[in-house]
mmCIF file of C-alpha atoms and ligand atoms in Angstrom:
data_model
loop_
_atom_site.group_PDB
_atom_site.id
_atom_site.type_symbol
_atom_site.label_atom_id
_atom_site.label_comp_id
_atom_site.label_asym_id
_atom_site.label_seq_id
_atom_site.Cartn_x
_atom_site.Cartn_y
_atom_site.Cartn_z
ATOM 1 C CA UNK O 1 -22.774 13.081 33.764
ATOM 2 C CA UNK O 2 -19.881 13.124 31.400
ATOM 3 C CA UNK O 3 -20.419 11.626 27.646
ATOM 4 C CA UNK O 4 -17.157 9.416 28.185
ATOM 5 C CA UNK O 5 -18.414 5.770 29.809
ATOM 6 C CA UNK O 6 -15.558 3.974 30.766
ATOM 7 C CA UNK O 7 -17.671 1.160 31.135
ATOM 8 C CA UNK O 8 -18.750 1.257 27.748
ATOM 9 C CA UNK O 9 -15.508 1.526 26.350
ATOM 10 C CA UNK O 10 -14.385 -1.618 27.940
ATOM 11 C CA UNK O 11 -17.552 -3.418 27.147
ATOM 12 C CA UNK O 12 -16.706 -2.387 23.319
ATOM 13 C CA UNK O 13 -13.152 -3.493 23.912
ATOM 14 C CA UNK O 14 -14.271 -6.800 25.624
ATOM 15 C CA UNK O 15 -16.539 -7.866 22.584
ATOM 16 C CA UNK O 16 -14.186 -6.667 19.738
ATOM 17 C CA UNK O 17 -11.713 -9.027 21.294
ATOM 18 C CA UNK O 18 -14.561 -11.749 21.021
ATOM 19 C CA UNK O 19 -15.664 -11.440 17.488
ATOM 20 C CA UNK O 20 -12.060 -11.595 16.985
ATOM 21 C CA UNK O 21 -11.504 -15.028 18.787
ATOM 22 C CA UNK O 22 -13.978 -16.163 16.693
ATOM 23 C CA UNK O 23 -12.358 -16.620 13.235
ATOM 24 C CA UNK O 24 -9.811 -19.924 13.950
ATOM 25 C CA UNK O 25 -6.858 -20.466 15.640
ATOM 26 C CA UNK O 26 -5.332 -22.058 12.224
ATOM 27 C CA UNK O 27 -6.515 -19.615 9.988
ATOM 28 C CA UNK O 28 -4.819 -16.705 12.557
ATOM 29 C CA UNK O 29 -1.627 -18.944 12.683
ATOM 30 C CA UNK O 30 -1.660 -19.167 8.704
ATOM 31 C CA UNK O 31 -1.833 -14.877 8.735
ATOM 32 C CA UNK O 32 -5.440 -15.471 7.865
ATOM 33 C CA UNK O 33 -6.302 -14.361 4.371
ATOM 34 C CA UNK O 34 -3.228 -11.813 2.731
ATOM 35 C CA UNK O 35 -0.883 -14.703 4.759
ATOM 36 C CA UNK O 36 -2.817 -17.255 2.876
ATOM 37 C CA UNK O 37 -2.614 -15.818 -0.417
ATOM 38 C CA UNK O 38 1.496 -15.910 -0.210
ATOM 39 C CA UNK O 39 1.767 -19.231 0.453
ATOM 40 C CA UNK O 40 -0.582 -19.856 -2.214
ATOM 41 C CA UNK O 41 1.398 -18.119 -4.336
ATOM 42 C CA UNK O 42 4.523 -19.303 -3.406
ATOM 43 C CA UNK O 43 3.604 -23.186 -3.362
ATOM 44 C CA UNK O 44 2.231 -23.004 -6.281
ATOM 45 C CA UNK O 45 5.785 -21.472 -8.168
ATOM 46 C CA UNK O 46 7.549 -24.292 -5.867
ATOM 47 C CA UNK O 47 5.085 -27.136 -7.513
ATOM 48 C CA UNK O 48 5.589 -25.375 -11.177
ATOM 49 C CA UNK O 49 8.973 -25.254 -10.563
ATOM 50 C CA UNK O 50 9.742 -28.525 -9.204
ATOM 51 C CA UNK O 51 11.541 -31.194 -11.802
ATOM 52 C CA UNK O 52 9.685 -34.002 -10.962
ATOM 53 C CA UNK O 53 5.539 -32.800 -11.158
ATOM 54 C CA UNK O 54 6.154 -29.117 -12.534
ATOM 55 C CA UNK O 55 5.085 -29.903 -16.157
ATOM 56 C CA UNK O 56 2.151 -31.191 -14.826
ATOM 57 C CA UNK O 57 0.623 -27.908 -14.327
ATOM 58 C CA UNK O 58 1.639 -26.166 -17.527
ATOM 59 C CA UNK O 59 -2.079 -26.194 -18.138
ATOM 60 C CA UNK O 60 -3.515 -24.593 -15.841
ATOM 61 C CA UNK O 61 -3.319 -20.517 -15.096
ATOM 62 C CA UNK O 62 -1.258 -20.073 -12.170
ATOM 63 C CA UNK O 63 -3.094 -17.170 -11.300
ATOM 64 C CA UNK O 64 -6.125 -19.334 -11.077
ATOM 65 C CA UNK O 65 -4.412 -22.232 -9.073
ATOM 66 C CA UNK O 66 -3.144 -19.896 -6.397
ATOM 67 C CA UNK O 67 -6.705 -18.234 -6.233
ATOM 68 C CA UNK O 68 -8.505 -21.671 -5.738
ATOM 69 C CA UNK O 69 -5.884 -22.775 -3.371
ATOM 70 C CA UNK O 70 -5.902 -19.824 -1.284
ATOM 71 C CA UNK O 71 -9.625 -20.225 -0.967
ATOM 72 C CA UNK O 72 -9.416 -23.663 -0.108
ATOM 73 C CA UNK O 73 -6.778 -23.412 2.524
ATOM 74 C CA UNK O 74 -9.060 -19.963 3.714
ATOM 75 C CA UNK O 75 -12.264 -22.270 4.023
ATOM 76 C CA UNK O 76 -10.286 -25.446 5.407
ATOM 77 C CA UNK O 77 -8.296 -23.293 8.012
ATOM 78 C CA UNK O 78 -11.962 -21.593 9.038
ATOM 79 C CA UNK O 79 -11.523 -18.094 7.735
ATOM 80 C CA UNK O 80 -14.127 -16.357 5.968
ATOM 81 C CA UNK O 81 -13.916 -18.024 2.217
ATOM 82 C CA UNK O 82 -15.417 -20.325 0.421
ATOM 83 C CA UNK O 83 -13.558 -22.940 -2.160
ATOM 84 C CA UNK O 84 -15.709 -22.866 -5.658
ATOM 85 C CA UNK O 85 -13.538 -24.694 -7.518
ATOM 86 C CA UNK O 86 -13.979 -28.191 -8.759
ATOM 87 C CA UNK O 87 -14.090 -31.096 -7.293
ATOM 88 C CA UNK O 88 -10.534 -32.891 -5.787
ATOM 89 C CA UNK O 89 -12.190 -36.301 -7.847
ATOM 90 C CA UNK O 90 -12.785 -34.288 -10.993
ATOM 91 C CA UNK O 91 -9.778 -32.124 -11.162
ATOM 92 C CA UNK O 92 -7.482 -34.602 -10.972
ATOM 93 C CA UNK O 93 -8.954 -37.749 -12.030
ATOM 94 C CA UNK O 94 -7.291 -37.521 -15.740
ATOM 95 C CA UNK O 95 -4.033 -37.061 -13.983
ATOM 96 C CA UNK O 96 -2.853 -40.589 -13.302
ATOM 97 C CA UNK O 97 -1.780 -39.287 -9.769
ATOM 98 C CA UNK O 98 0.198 -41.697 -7.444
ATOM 99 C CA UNK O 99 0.962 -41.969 -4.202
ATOM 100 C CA UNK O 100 4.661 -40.884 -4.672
ATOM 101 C CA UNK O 101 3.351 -38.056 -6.584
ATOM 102 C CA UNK O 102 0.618 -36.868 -3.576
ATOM 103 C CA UNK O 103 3.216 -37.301 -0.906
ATOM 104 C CA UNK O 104 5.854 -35.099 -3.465
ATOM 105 C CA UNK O 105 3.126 -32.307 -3.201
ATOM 106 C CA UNK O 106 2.626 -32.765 0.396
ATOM 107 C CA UNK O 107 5.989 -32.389 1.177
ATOM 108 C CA UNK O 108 6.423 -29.554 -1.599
ATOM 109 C CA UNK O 109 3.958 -27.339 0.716
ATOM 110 C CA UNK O 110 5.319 -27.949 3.757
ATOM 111 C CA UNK O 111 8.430 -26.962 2.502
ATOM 112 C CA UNK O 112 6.793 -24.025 1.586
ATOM 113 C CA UNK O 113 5.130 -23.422 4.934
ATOM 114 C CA UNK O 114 8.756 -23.865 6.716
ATOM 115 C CA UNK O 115 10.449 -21.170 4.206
ATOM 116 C CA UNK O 116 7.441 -18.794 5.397
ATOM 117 C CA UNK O 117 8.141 -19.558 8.961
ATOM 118 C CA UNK O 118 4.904 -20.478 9.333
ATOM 119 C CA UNK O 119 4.733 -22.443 13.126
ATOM 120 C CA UNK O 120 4.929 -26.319 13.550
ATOM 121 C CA UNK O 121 1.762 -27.136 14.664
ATOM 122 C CA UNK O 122 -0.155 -24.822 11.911
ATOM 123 C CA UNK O 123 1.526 -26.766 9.143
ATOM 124 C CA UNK O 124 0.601 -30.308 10.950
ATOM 125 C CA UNK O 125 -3.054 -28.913 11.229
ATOM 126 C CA UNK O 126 -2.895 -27.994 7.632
ATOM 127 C CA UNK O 127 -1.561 -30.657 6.368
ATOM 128 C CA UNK O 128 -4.174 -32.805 8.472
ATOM 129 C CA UNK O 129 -7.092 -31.465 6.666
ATOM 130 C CA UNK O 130 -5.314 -32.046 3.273
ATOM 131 C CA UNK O 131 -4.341 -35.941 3.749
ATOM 132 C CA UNK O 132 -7.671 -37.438 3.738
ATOM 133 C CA UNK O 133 -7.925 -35.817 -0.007
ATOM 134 C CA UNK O 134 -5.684 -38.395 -0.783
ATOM 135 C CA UNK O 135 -8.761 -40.878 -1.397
ATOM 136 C CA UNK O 136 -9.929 -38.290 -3.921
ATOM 137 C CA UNK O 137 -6.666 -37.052 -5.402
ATOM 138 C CA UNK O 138 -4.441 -40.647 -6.148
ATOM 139 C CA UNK O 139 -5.955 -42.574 -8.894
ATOM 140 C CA UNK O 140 -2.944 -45.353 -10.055
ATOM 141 C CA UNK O 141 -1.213 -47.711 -8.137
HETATM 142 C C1 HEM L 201 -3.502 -32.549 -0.949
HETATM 143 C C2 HEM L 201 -3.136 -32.541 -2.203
HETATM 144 C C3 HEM L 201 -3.770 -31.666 -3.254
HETATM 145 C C4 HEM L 201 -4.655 -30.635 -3.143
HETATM 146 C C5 HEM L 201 -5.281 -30.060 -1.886
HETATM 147 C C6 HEM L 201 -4.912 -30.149 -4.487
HETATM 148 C C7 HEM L 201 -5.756 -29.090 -4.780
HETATM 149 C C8 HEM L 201 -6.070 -28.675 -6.059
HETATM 150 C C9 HEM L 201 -7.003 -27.639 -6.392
HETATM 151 C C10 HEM L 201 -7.797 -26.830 -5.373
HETATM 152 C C11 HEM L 201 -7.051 -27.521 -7.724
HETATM 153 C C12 HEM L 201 -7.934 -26.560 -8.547
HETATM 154 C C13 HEM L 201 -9.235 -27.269 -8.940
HETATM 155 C C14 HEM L 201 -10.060 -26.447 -9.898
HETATM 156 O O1 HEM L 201 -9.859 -26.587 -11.116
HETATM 157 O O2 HEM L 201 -10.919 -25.672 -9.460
HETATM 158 C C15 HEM L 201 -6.110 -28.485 -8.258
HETATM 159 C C16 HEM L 201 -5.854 -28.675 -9.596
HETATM 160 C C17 HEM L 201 -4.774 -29.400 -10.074
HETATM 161 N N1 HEM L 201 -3.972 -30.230 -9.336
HETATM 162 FE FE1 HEM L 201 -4.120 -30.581 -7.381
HETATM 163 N N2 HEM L 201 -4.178 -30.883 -5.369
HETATM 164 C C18 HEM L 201 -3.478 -31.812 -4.669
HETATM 165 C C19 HEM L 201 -2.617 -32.758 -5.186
HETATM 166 C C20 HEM L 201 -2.185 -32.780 -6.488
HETATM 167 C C21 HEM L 201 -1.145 -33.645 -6.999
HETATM 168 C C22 HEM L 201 -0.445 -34.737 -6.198
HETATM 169 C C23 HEM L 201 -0.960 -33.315 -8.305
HETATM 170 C C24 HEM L 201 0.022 -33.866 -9.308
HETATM 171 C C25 HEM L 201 1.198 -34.319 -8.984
HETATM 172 C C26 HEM L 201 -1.885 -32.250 -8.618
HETATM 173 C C27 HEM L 201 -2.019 -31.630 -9.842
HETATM 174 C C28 HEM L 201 -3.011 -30.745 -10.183
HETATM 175 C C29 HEM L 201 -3.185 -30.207 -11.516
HETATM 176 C C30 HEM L 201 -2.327 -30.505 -12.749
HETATM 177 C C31 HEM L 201 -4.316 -29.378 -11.456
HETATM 178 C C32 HEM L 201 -4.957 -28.595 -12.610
HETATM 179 C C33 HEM L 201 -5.975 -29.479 -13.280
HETATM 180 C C34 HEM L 201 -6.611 -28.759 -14.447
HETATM 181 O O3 HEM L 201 -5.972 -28.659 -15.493
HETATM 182 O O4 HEM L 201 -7.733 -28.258 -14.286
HETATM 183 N N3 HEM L 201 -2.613 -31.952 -7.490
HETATM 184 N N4 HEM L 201 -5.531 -29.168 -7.225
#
């Protein structure tokens, strides 16, 4: 009887590819959480930088922006995070946000999702989660 069970290495190698399949499909297409983070990041320059909403966020940390966003695109992709932050009603509802403004951001980030080559469908599934926020996020006509 040899120690080596090819059996059991197979059976390891069958359920390691299970717990894998387990986190989502979205958040594996999005490069789960360090793929995440750099679209975080890098949306949230794009928005800062943009001449139409950037002074809008002059103040709030970036730092902390791109944390909360990365969390909530981690949670709303199903990875492994969980979004703390506030509220979409309370974070925004001193903002005046309209619907030009929501559909500026929208497109800002999937602009941002294209320049990261992240695929087609991802971005539509993303993007899906985030446009029912809409009731939450616009405020004035
Ligand atoms: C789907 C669309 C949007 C999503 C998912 C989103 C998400 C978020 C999140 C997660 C935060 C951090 C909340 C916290 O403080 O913990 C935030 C804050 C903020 N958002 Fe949005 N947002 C959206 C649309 C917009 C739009 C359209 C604007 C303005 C044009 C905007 C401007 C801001 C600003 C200025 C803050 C910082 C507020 C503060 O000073 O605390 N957001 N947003």
């Amino acid at each position: 009887m040899t120690f080596f069970k090819p059996w059991i290495a197979a059976a390891v190698f069958v359920l390691a590819g299970a717990a894998h399949a387990q986190t989502a499909p979205l958040y594996q297409s999005l490069g789960e959480k360090p793929g995440i983070a750099a679209l975080a990041s890098d949306f949230v320059d794009r928005l800062k930088a943009n001449p139409r909403i950037g002074k809008m966020f002059d103040n709030i940390k970036p730092a902390y922006l791109k944390e909360q966003f990365t969390d909530q695109f981690c949670e709303l992709s199903g990875g492994p995070c969980k979004y703390d932050g506030e509220t979409m009603k309370n974070s925004h509802a001193q903002l005046a946000i309209d619907k030009a403004q929501f559909n500026l951001v929208v497109e800002i980030l999937q602009g941002t999702m294209d320049a990261r080559g992240i695929p087609f469908t991802a971005q539509n599934q993303l993007l899906a989660k985030l446009a029912p926020m809409h009731r939450e996020i616009i405020t004035v006509e």
